[in-house]
CSV table of C-alpha atoms in Angstrom, one decimal:
chain,number,residue,atom,x,y,z
A,1,MET,CA,152.2,-20.0,-104.5
A,2,HIS,CA,149.1,-17.7,-104.1
A,3,LYS,CA,146.9,-20.6,-105.8
A,4,LYS,CA,147.9,-23.0,-103.4
A,5,ALA,CA,147.4,-20.7,-100.3
A,6,GLY,CA,143.9,-19.9,-101.9
A,7,SER,CA,142.9,-23.6,-102.1
A,8,PHE,CA,144.5,-24.2,-98.7
A,9,LEU,CA,141.8,-21.3,-97.2
A,10,LYS,CA,139.4,-22.6,-99.3
A,11,PHE,CA,139.6,-26.2,-98.0
A,12,VAL,CA,139.9,-24.7,-94.1
A,13,ALA,CA,136.5,-22.7,-94.8
A,14,ILE,CA,134.8,-25.6,-95.7
A,15,ILE,CA,136.1,-28.0,-93.0
A,16,MET,CA,134.9,-25.2,-90.9
A,17,LEU,CA,131.2,-24.9,-92.4
A,18,LEU,CA,130.7,-28.8,-91.9
A,19,LEU,CA,132.0,-28.8,-88.2
A,20,ILE,CA,129.3,-25.6,-87.6
A,21,ILE,CA,126.5,-27.7,-89.7
A,22,PHE,CA,127.4,-30.7,-87.7
A,23,CYS,CA,127.6,-28.8,-83.9
A,24,SER,CA,124.2,-26.7,-84.8
A,25,PHE,CA,122.5,-30.1,-85.9
A,26,GLY,CA,123.6,-31.8,-82.8
A,27,TYR,CA,122.4,-28.9,-80.4
A,28,TRP,CA,119.2,-29.0,-82.6
A,29,TYR,CA,118.6,-32.7,-82.4
A,30,LEU,CA,119.2,-32.0,-78.4
A,31,ARG,CA,117.0,-29.2,-78.2
A,32,ASN,CA,114.3,-30.4,-80.2
A,33,THR,CA,114.4,-34.5,-80.1
A,34,ILE,CA,115.4,-35.5,-76.4
A,35,TYR,CA,115.3,-32.5,-73.9
A,36,SER,CA,112.2,-30.3,-73.3
A,37,ASN,CA,112.6,-27.1,-70.7
A,38,ASP,CA,108.9,-26.7,-71.6
A,39,GLN,CA,107.4,-30.4,-70.1
A,40,ILE,CA,108.3,-31.3,-66.3
A,41,ASN,CA,108.4,-35.2,-67.9
A,42,PHE,CA,110.3,-37.3,-69.7
A,43,THR,CA,108.5,-39.9,-72.1
A,44,GLU,CA,109.9,-42.9,-69.8
A,45,GLU,CA,110.3,-45.7,-72.7
A,46,LYS,CA,113.0,-43.0,-73.9
A,47,ILE,CA,114.9,-42.5,-71.2
A,48,GLU,CA,117.8,-45.2,-72.6
A,49,GLU,CA,117.7,-43.5,-76.2
A,50,LYS,CA,118.2,-40.2,-74.4
A,51,VAL,CA,121.1,-41.3,-72.8
A,52,GLN,CA,122.7,-43.0,-75.4
A,53,VAL,CA,122.2,-39.9,-78.0
A,54,SER,CA,123.7,-37.4,-75.5
A,55,GLN,CA,126.8,-39.8,-75.0
A,56,TYR,CA,127.5,-39.9,-78.5
A,57,PHE,CA,126.4,-36.2,-79.1
A,58,ASN,CA,129.1,-35.4,-76.2
A,59,GLN,CA,131.8,-37.6,-77.5
A,60,SER,CA,131.5,-36.2,-80.9
A,61,PHE,CA,131.5,-32.6,-79.4
A,62,GLN,CA,134.6,-33.7,-77.5
A,63,ARG,CA,136.6,-34.4,-80.8
A,64,ILE,CA,135.7,-31.8,-83.0
A,65,ASN,CA,135.8,-29.0,-79.9
A,66,PRO,CA,139.3,-27.0,-80.0
A,67,LEU,CA,138.7,-26.0,-76.6
A,68,SER,CA,138.5,-29.4,-75.1
A,69,GLY,CA,141.9,-30.2,-73.7
A,70,ASP,CA,143.0,-30.4,-70.3
A,71,ILE,CA,143.9,-26.9,-68.9
A,72,PRO,CA,143.7,-26.3,-65.2
A,73,ASP,CA,144.6,-22.9,-65.1
A,74,ARG,CA,141.2,-21.2,-63.9
A,75,GLU,CA,142.6,-17.9,-66.1
A,76,VAL,CA,143.2,-19.5,-69.3
A,77,ASN,CA,141.0,-18.6,-72.4
A,78,GLU,CA,138.9,-16.2,-70.2
A,79,ASN,CA,137.5,-14.7,-73.2
A,80,ALA,CA,136.9,-17.5,-75.1
A,81,LYS,CA,135.0,-19.1,-72.5
A,82,ALA,CA,132.8,-16.0,-72.0
A,83,GLU,CA,131.8,-16.2,-75.7
A,84,THR,CA,131.1,-20.0,-75.6
A,85,TYR,CA,128.9,-20.1,-72.4
A,86,LYS,CA,126.2,-17.5,-71.0
A,87,GLU,CA,125.9,-16.6,-67.7
A,88,GLN,CA,122.5,-16.9,-66.1
A,89,GLU,CA,120.6,-13.7,-64.8
A,90,GLY,CA,118.4,-13.6,-61.3
A,91,VAL,CA,117.4,-16.2,-59.5
A,92,THR,CA,117.5,-20.0,-61.2
A,93,ASN,CA,116.0,-23.1,-59.0
A,94,ILE,CA,116.5,-26.8,-60.2
A,95,LEU,CA,114.9,-29.6,-58.3
A,96,LEU,CA,117.7,-32.0,-57.0
A,97,LEU,CA,116.7,-35.6,-56.2
A,98,GLY,CA,118.2,-38.6,-54.6
A,99,THR,CA,116.2,-41.7,-55.3
A,100,ASP,CA,116.7,-45.3,-54.1
A,101,GLY,CA,115.8,-46.8,-57.0
A,102,ARG,CA,118.1,-49.7,-59.0
A,103,THR,CA,117.5,-47.4,-62.1
A,104,LEU,CA,116.5,-43.6,-63.0
A,105,ASN,CA,112.8,-45.0,-64.4
A,106,GLU,CA,111.3,-47.3,-61.8
A,107,SER,CA,109.2,-46.2,-59.4
A,108,SER,CA,110.8,-45.4,-56.2
A,109,ARG,CA,110.7,-42.7,-53.4
A,110,SER,CA,113.1,-39.8,-53.3
A,111,ASP,CA,115.4,-40.1,-50.4
A,112,SER,CA,116.3,-36.8,-50.7
A,113,ILE,CA,114.8,-33.4,-51.7
A,114,ILE,CA,116.7,-30.6,-52.5
A,115,ILE,CA,115.9,-27.2,-53.9
A,116,ALA,CA,119.2,-25.9,-55.5
A,117,THR,CA,119.3,-21.9,-55.9
A,118,LEU,CA,121.6,-20.4,-58.2
A,119,ASP,CA,121.6,-16.4,-56.8
A,120,ASN,CA,123.2,-14.4,-59.5
A,121,ASN,CA,121.6,-11.5,-57.7
A,122,HIS,CA,123.6,-11.9,-54.7
A,123,LYS,CA,126.6,-14.1,-55.9
A,124,LYS,CA,125.2,-17.3,-53.7
A,125,ILE,CA,124.3,-20.6,-54.3
A,126,LYS,CA,121.7,-22.1,-51.6
A,127,TYR,CA,120.3,-25.4,-51.3
A,128,THR,CA,117.2,-26.0,-49.3
A,129,SER,CA,116.3,-29.4,-48.0
A,130,ILE,CA,112.7,-30.6,-47.8
A,131,MET,CA,112.3,-33.1,-44.8
A,132,ARG,CA,110.7,-36.4,-46.8
A,133,ASP,CA,108.5,-36.6,-43.6
A,134,THR,CA,106.7,-33.8,-44.3
A,135,TYR,CA,103.0,-33.8,-44.2
A,136,VAL,CA,101.8,-32.3,-47.4
A,137,GLN,CA,98.4,-32.2,-49.6
A,138,ILE,CA,99.1,-34.4,-52.6
A,139,LYS,CA,96.9,-34.0,-55.9
A,140,GLY,CA,94.6,-37.0,-56.0
A,141,HIS,CA,96.0,-38.3,-52.9
A,142,GLY,CA,95.0,-36.2,-49.9
A,143,GLU,CA,97.6,-35.7,-47.6
A,144,ASP,CA,100.6,-37.7,-47.2
A,145,LYS,CA,104.5,-37.6,-46.9
A,146,ILE,CA,105.8,-35.3,-49.4
A,147,ASN,CA,108.3,-38.0,-50.9
A,148,SER,CA,105.5,-39.9,-51.6
A,149,ALA,CA,104.5,-38.0,-54.3
A,150,PHE,CA,107.5,-38.9,-56.5
A,151,ALA,CA,106.6,-42.6,-55.6
A,152,TYR,CA,102.7,-42.0,-57.0
A,153,GLY,CA,103.5,-39.4,-59.9
A,154,GLY,CA,107.4,-38.8,-60.7
A,155,VAL,CA,109.0,-35.6,-60.9
A,156,LYS,CA,105.7,-34.0,-62.3
A,157,LEU,CA,103.6,-34.7,-59.1
A,158,LEU,CA,106.6,-33.8,-56.9
A,159,THR,CA,106.9,-30.2,-58.6
A,160,ASP,CA,103.0,-29.7,-58.6
A,161,THR,CA,103.1,-31.1,-54.4
A,162,ILE,CA,105.8,-28.3,-53.5
A,163,TYR,CA,104.0,-25.6,-55.7
A,164,ARG,CA,100.6,-26.4,-54.1
A,165,ASN,CA,102.0,-26.4,-50.3
A,166,PHE,CA,104.9,-24.2,-50.8
A,167,ASN,CA,104.2,-21.6,-53.2
A,168,MET,CA,106.9,-22.2,-55.2
A,169,LYS,CA,107.1,-23.1,-59.0
A,170,ILE,CA,110.1,-25.1,-60.1
A,171,ASP,CA,110.5,-26.8,-63.7
A,172,LYS,CA,113.8,-27.8,-63.8
A,173,TYR,CA,114.9,-31.0,-62.5
A,174,ILE,CA,118.2,-33.4,-62.0
A,175,ILE,CA,117.4,-37.1,-60.3
A,176,VAL,CA,120.4,-39.3,-59.6
A,177,ASN,CA,119.9,-43.0,-57.6
A,178,PHE,CA,122.6,-44.2,-55.5
A,179,TRP,CA,124.8,-45.7,-58.1
A,180,GLY,CA,124.8,-42.7,-59.8
A,181,PHE,CA,125.7,-40.2,-57.1
A,182,GLU,CA,128.7,-42.7,-56.2
A,183,ASP,CA,129.9,-42.4,-59.5
A,184,ILE,CA,129.3,-38.5,-59.9
A,185,VAL,CA,131.5,-38.1,-56.5
A,186,ASN,CA,134.3,-40.6,-58.0
A,187,GLU,CA,134.5,-38.2,-61.5
A,188,LEU,CA,135.3,-35.0,-59.3
A,189,GLY,CA,137.7,-36.7,-57.1
A,190,GLY,CA,136.1,-37.5,-53.9
A,191,ILE,CA,135.1,-34.9,-51.2
A,192,ASP,CA,136.4,-33.7,-48.1
A,193,VAL,CA,133.9,-33.7,-45.1
A,194,ASN,CA,134.4,-33.6,-41.3
A,195,ILE,CA,133.2,-36.9,-39.7
A,196,LYS,CA,132.0,-36.9,-36.4
A,197,GLU,CA,132.9,-39.8,-33.9
A,198,TYR,CA,129.7,-40.9,-33.3
A,199,GLU,CA,128.7,-41.1,-36.8
A,200,ILE,CA,131.8,-43.5,-37.9
A,201,LYS,CA,129.7,-46.8,-36.8
A,202,GLU,CA,126.8,-46.2,-38.9
A,203,ILE,CA,128.8,-45.2,-41.9
A,204,ASN,CA,130.6,-48.0,-42.0
A,205,LYS,CA,127.1,-49.7,-42.1
A,206,TYR,CA,126.2,-48.2,-45.1
A,207,ILE,CA,129.4,-48.0,-46.9
A,208,GLY,CA,129.2,-50.2,-50.3
A,209,GLU,CA,125.8,-51.3,-49.4
A,210,VAL,CA,124.8,-51.1,-53.3
A,211,ASP,CA,128.1,-52.4,-54.3
A,212,ASP,CA,129.8,-55.7,-54.8
A,213,VAL,CA,133.2,-54.4,-54.2
A,214,LYS,CA,133.4,-52.0,-50.7
A,215,SER,CA,135.0,-48.8,-50.3
A,216,PRO,CA,137.7,-49.2,-47.1
A,217,GLU,CA,135.4,-48.5,-43.5
A,218,ILE,CA,136.3,-45.0,-41.9
A,219,SER,CA,138.5,-45.6,-38.9
A,220,HIS,CA,139.0,-42.5,-37.2
A,221,ALA,CA,137.0,-39.0,-36.7
A,222,GLY,CA,138.1,-35.9,-38.2
A,223,MET,CA,138.2,-34.1,-41.6
A,224,GLN,CA,138.6,-37.0,-44.2
A,225,HIS,CA,138.6,-37.4,-47.9
A,226,LEU,CA,135.8,-39.4,-49.1
A,227,ASP,CA,135.1,-41.3,-52.1
A,228,GLY,CA,131.8,-41.7,-53.6
A,229,GLN,CA,130.5,-45.1,-51.6
A,230,GLN,CA,131.6,-43.2,-48.8
A,231,ALA,CA,130.3,-39.7,-49.4
A,232,LEU,CA,126.7,-41.9,-50.2
A,233,ALA,CA,126.9,-43.4,-46.6
A,234,TYR,CA,127.9,-40.1,-44.8
A,235,SER,CA,124.5,-38.6,-46.6
A,236,ARG,CA,122.4,-41.6,-45.7
A,237,ILE,CA,122.7,-41.9,-41.9
A,238,ARG,CA,119.8,-41.0,-39.6
A,239,LYS,CA,119.8,-43.2,-36.2
A,240,VAL,CA,122.8,-40.9,-35.0
A,241,GLY,CA,122.8,-37.2,-33.6
A,242,ASN,CA,119.7,-35.1,-34.1
A,243,GLY,CA,118.0,-38.1,-36.4
A,244,SER,CA,116.4,-36.8,-40.1
A,245,TYR,CA,117.1,-33.4,-39.3
A,246,GLU,CA,121.1,-33.9,-39.1
A,247,ARG,CA,120.7,-36.0,-41.8
A,248,THR,CA,119.6,-33.3,-44.0
A,249,GLN,CA,122.2,-31.0,-42.7
A,250,ARG,CA,124.6,-33.5,-43.9
A,251,GLN,CA,123.0,-33.9,-47.6
A,252,ARG,CA,123.4,-30.0,-47.5
A,253,THR,CA,127.0,-30.5,-46.7
A,254,VAL,CA,128.1,-32.9,-49.2
A,255,MET,CA,126.0,-31.0,-52.0
A,256,THR,CA,127.7,-27.9,-50.6
A,257,GLU,CA,131.1,-29.7,-51.1
A,258,VAL,CA,130.2,-31.2,-54.8
A,259,GLY,CA,129.3,-27.8,-55.6
A,260,LYS,CA,132.7,-26.2,-54.6
A,261,LYS,CA,134.4,-29.0,-57.0
A,262,ILE,CA,132.4,-28.2,-60.2
A,263,MET,CA,133.2,-24.5,-59.4
A,264,SER,CA,136.7,-25.4,-59.2
A,265,ILE,CA,136.6,-26.6,-63.0
A,266,ASN,CA,137.8,-24.7,-65.7
A,267,PRO,CA,134.8,-23.9,-68.2
A,268,ILE,CA,137.4,-25.2,-70.7
A,269,GLN,CA,136.6,-28.9,-69.6
A,270,TYR,CA,133.0,-28.8,-69.2
A,271,PRO,CA,132.1,-30.6,-72.5
A,272,ASN,CA,134.3,-33.5,-70.9
A,273,MET,CA,133.1,-33.2,-67.5
A,274,LEU,CA,129.3,-33.6,-68.9
A,275,LYS,CA,130.5,-36.3,-71.0
A,276,GLU,CA,131.0,-38.1,-68.0
A,277,ILE,CA,128.0,-37.2,-65.6
A,278,LEU,CA,125.2,-37.5,-68.3
A,279,PRO,CA,124.9,-41.2,-67.9
A,280,TYR,CA,124.2,-41.2,-64.2
A,281,ILE,CA,121.5,-38.5,-64.4
A,282,LYS,CA,118.1,-38.0,-65.2
A,283,THR,CA,116.9,-34.4,-66.4
A,284,ASN,CA,115.0,-32.0,-68.4
A,285,VAL,CA,117.7,-29.4,-68.7
A,286,GLU,CA,119.5,-29.2,-72.1
A,287,PRO,CA,123.5,-30.1,-71.8
A,288,ILE,CA,124.3,-26.3,-73.3
A,289,GLN,CA,121.9,-25.1,-70.1
A,290,LEU,CA,123.6,-27.2,-67.4
A,291,MET,CA,127.1,-25.8,-68.6
A,292,ASN,CA,125.4,-22.2,-68.6
A,293,TYR,CA,124.7,-22.8,-65.1
A,294,ALA,CA,128.4,-24.1,-64.2
A,295,TYR,CA,130.0,-21.2,-65.9
A,296,THR,CA,127.8,-18.7,-63.9
A,297,ALA,CA,128.4,-20.4,-60.6
A,298,TYR,CA,132.2,-20.3,-61.6
A,299,SER,CA,132.1,-16.8,-62.7
A,300,MET,CA,130.7,-15.6,-59.4
A,301,GLY,CA,134.2,-15.7,-58.0
A,302,SER,CA,134.4,-16.3,-54.4
A,303,VAL,CA,130.6,-17.6,-53.9
A,304,GLU,CA,128.9,-18.1,-50.7
A,305,PHE,CA,126.9,-21.6,-49.9
A,306,GLU,CA,124.0,-21.3,-47.4
A,307,GLY,CA,121.5,-23.9,-46.3
A,308,LEU,CA,117.6,-24.1,-45.2
A,309,GLN,CA,115.8,-26.7,-43.7
A,310,LEU,CA,112.2,-27.0,-44.7
A,311,PRO,CA,110.2,-27.4,-42.6
A,312,ALA,CA,112.0,-25.1,-39.8
A,313,ASN,CA,111.9,-26.9,-36.3
A,314,GLU,CA,109.3,-24.1,-34.8
A,315,LEU,CA,107.2,-24.3,-37.7
A,316,CYS,CA,106.6,-28.1,-37.5
A,317,VAL,CA,105.7,-30.6,-34.9
A,318,GLY,CA,106.8,-34.7,-35.6
A,319,LYS,CA,104.3,-36.9,-34.0
A,320,ILE,CA,102.5,-40.3,-34.9
A,321,TYR,CA,99.4,-39.4,-37.1
A,322,ARG,CA,97.1,-42.0,-38.7
A,323,GLY,CA,100.0,-44.6,-38.6
A,324,SER,CA,103.2,-43.5,-39.6
A,325,TRP,CA,105.8,-40.7,-38.4
A,326,VAL,CA,104.9,-37.2,-40.0
A,327,LEU,CA,106.3,-33.6,-39.8
A,328,LEU,CA,102.9,-31.9,-39.4
A,329,ILE,CA,103.5,-28.3,-40.7
A,330,ASP,CA,102.4,-24.4,-41.1
A,331,LYS,CA,102.2,-24.7,-44.3
A,332,GLU,CA,101.8,-20.8,-44.8
A,333,GLN,CA,104.7,-19.8,-42.7
A,334,ASN,CA,106.8,-22.3,-44.3
A,335,ALA,CA,106.2,-21.5,-47.4
A,336,LYS,CA,106.9,-17.6,-46.8
A,337,MET,CA,110.8,-19.1,-45.3
A,338,LEU,CA,111.5,-20.4,-48.3
A,339,ASN,CA,110.1,-17.7,-50.7
A,340,ASP,CA,112.3,-15.0,-48.2
A,341,PHE,CA,115.2,-17.2,-48.7
A,342,VAL,CA,115.6,-18.0,-52.3
A,343,PHE,CA,114.1,-14.7,-53.5
A,344,LYS,CA,114.7,-12.1,-51.4
A,345,ASP,CA,117.9,-13.3,-49.5
A,346,LYS,CA,116.3,-13.3,-46.3
A,347,LYS,CA,117.6,-15.7,-43.6
A,348,TYR,CA,115.1,-17.6,-41.0
A,349,ASP,CA,114.6,-16.3,-38.3
A,350,PRO,CA,112.2,-17.7,-35.6
A,351,LYS,CA,111.5,-14.4,-33.9
A,352,ASN,CA,109.6,-13.1,-36.8
A,353,PHE,CA,107.1,-16.0,-36.9
A,354,ASP,CA,104.0,-17.0,-35.2
A,355,SER,CA,104.4,-19.7,-32.9
A,356,GLU,CA,100.7,-19.6,-31.4
A,357,LYS,CA,99.6,-20.2,-35.2
A,358,VAL,CA,101.5,-23.2,-35.8
A,359,GLN,CA,100.2,-24.7,-32.3
A,360,TRP,CA,96.6,-23.9,-33.4
A,361,ILE,CA,97.3,-25.7,-37.0
A,362,ILE,CA,98.7,-29.1,-34.7
A,363,ASN,CA,95.7,-28.9,-32.3
A,364,ASP,CA,93.6,-29.0,-35.7
A,365,TYR,CA,95.2,-32.1,-36.6
A,366,SER,CA,94.8,-33.9,-33.6
A,367,SER,CA,91.1,-33.1,-33.7
A,368,ARG,CA,91.0,-34.7,-36.9
A,369,GLU,CA,92.7,-37.9,-35.7
């Protein structure tokens, strides 16, 4: 009897050892071959291979991970989650980019530029929308709209542009195109958004624009549950209300609702969630680190969501400049506003900024036309 028990224990030990070796190798392979936090750019030719290997790893992880069951209770196995994932300290910034490209690798403009901030110091999640018409200095290309930086040199040039103009270094990014955004919202079960009457016609114009099968049109104003196509259409409209300014507010609203959905997911379900989302994004953040970020937000409990528009209305002027509509900005004061918001948790107050300096900068641009 004891011999049988001893043999069984040896068998279990061997199986556990093999599982540990398999998981360790999978993580090492992802860390050293697929993802790199030290370099801001991927080798473009390898992206499809990376996605396929990522899918394989997550499918394998799901099969061998005893925590991969569907357990909706937020409190279940709390101690196990604390051991599995690491809570991130301080402030973490990730650049979220939405592109109009049909694939994640083709040359395209960044349709939306958002700095997502995980602020564990103040228990907040912050979204800073950078207006795509913001006129900035782009290395090797002179002055141009900030969304041109992505078209010229991808995420590496865009992050360099943000640093040069706003004094903020960001080395982590997530890119998603229209189709990926739709699928991610659908995977999360949709989001709830309050639709205004004047937005309905524009939303319906965009619903299913990039799809063969279209979702139902919006028929009335008020709080509604949107699927992926509808949420994307809501994010893209800009010819109603306050134009592009209100458009960035809609994008922050959508990101807030997506963030709330992710925070409601029990950490026990992270491997399954990541397996579904990875094919739709391009990122230089390792899968385990993505789960750490989600766990950090989850651990905050009742978290606050805050948003910021860059540039601030009082720190820029929109006009036709050298043949195109741009936002001419006071870079120094906008940089201060951004860094105060992200790192010091100070909300923007127009009274604390110099309006005369803004006007002097705008006059200087006009003199160079």
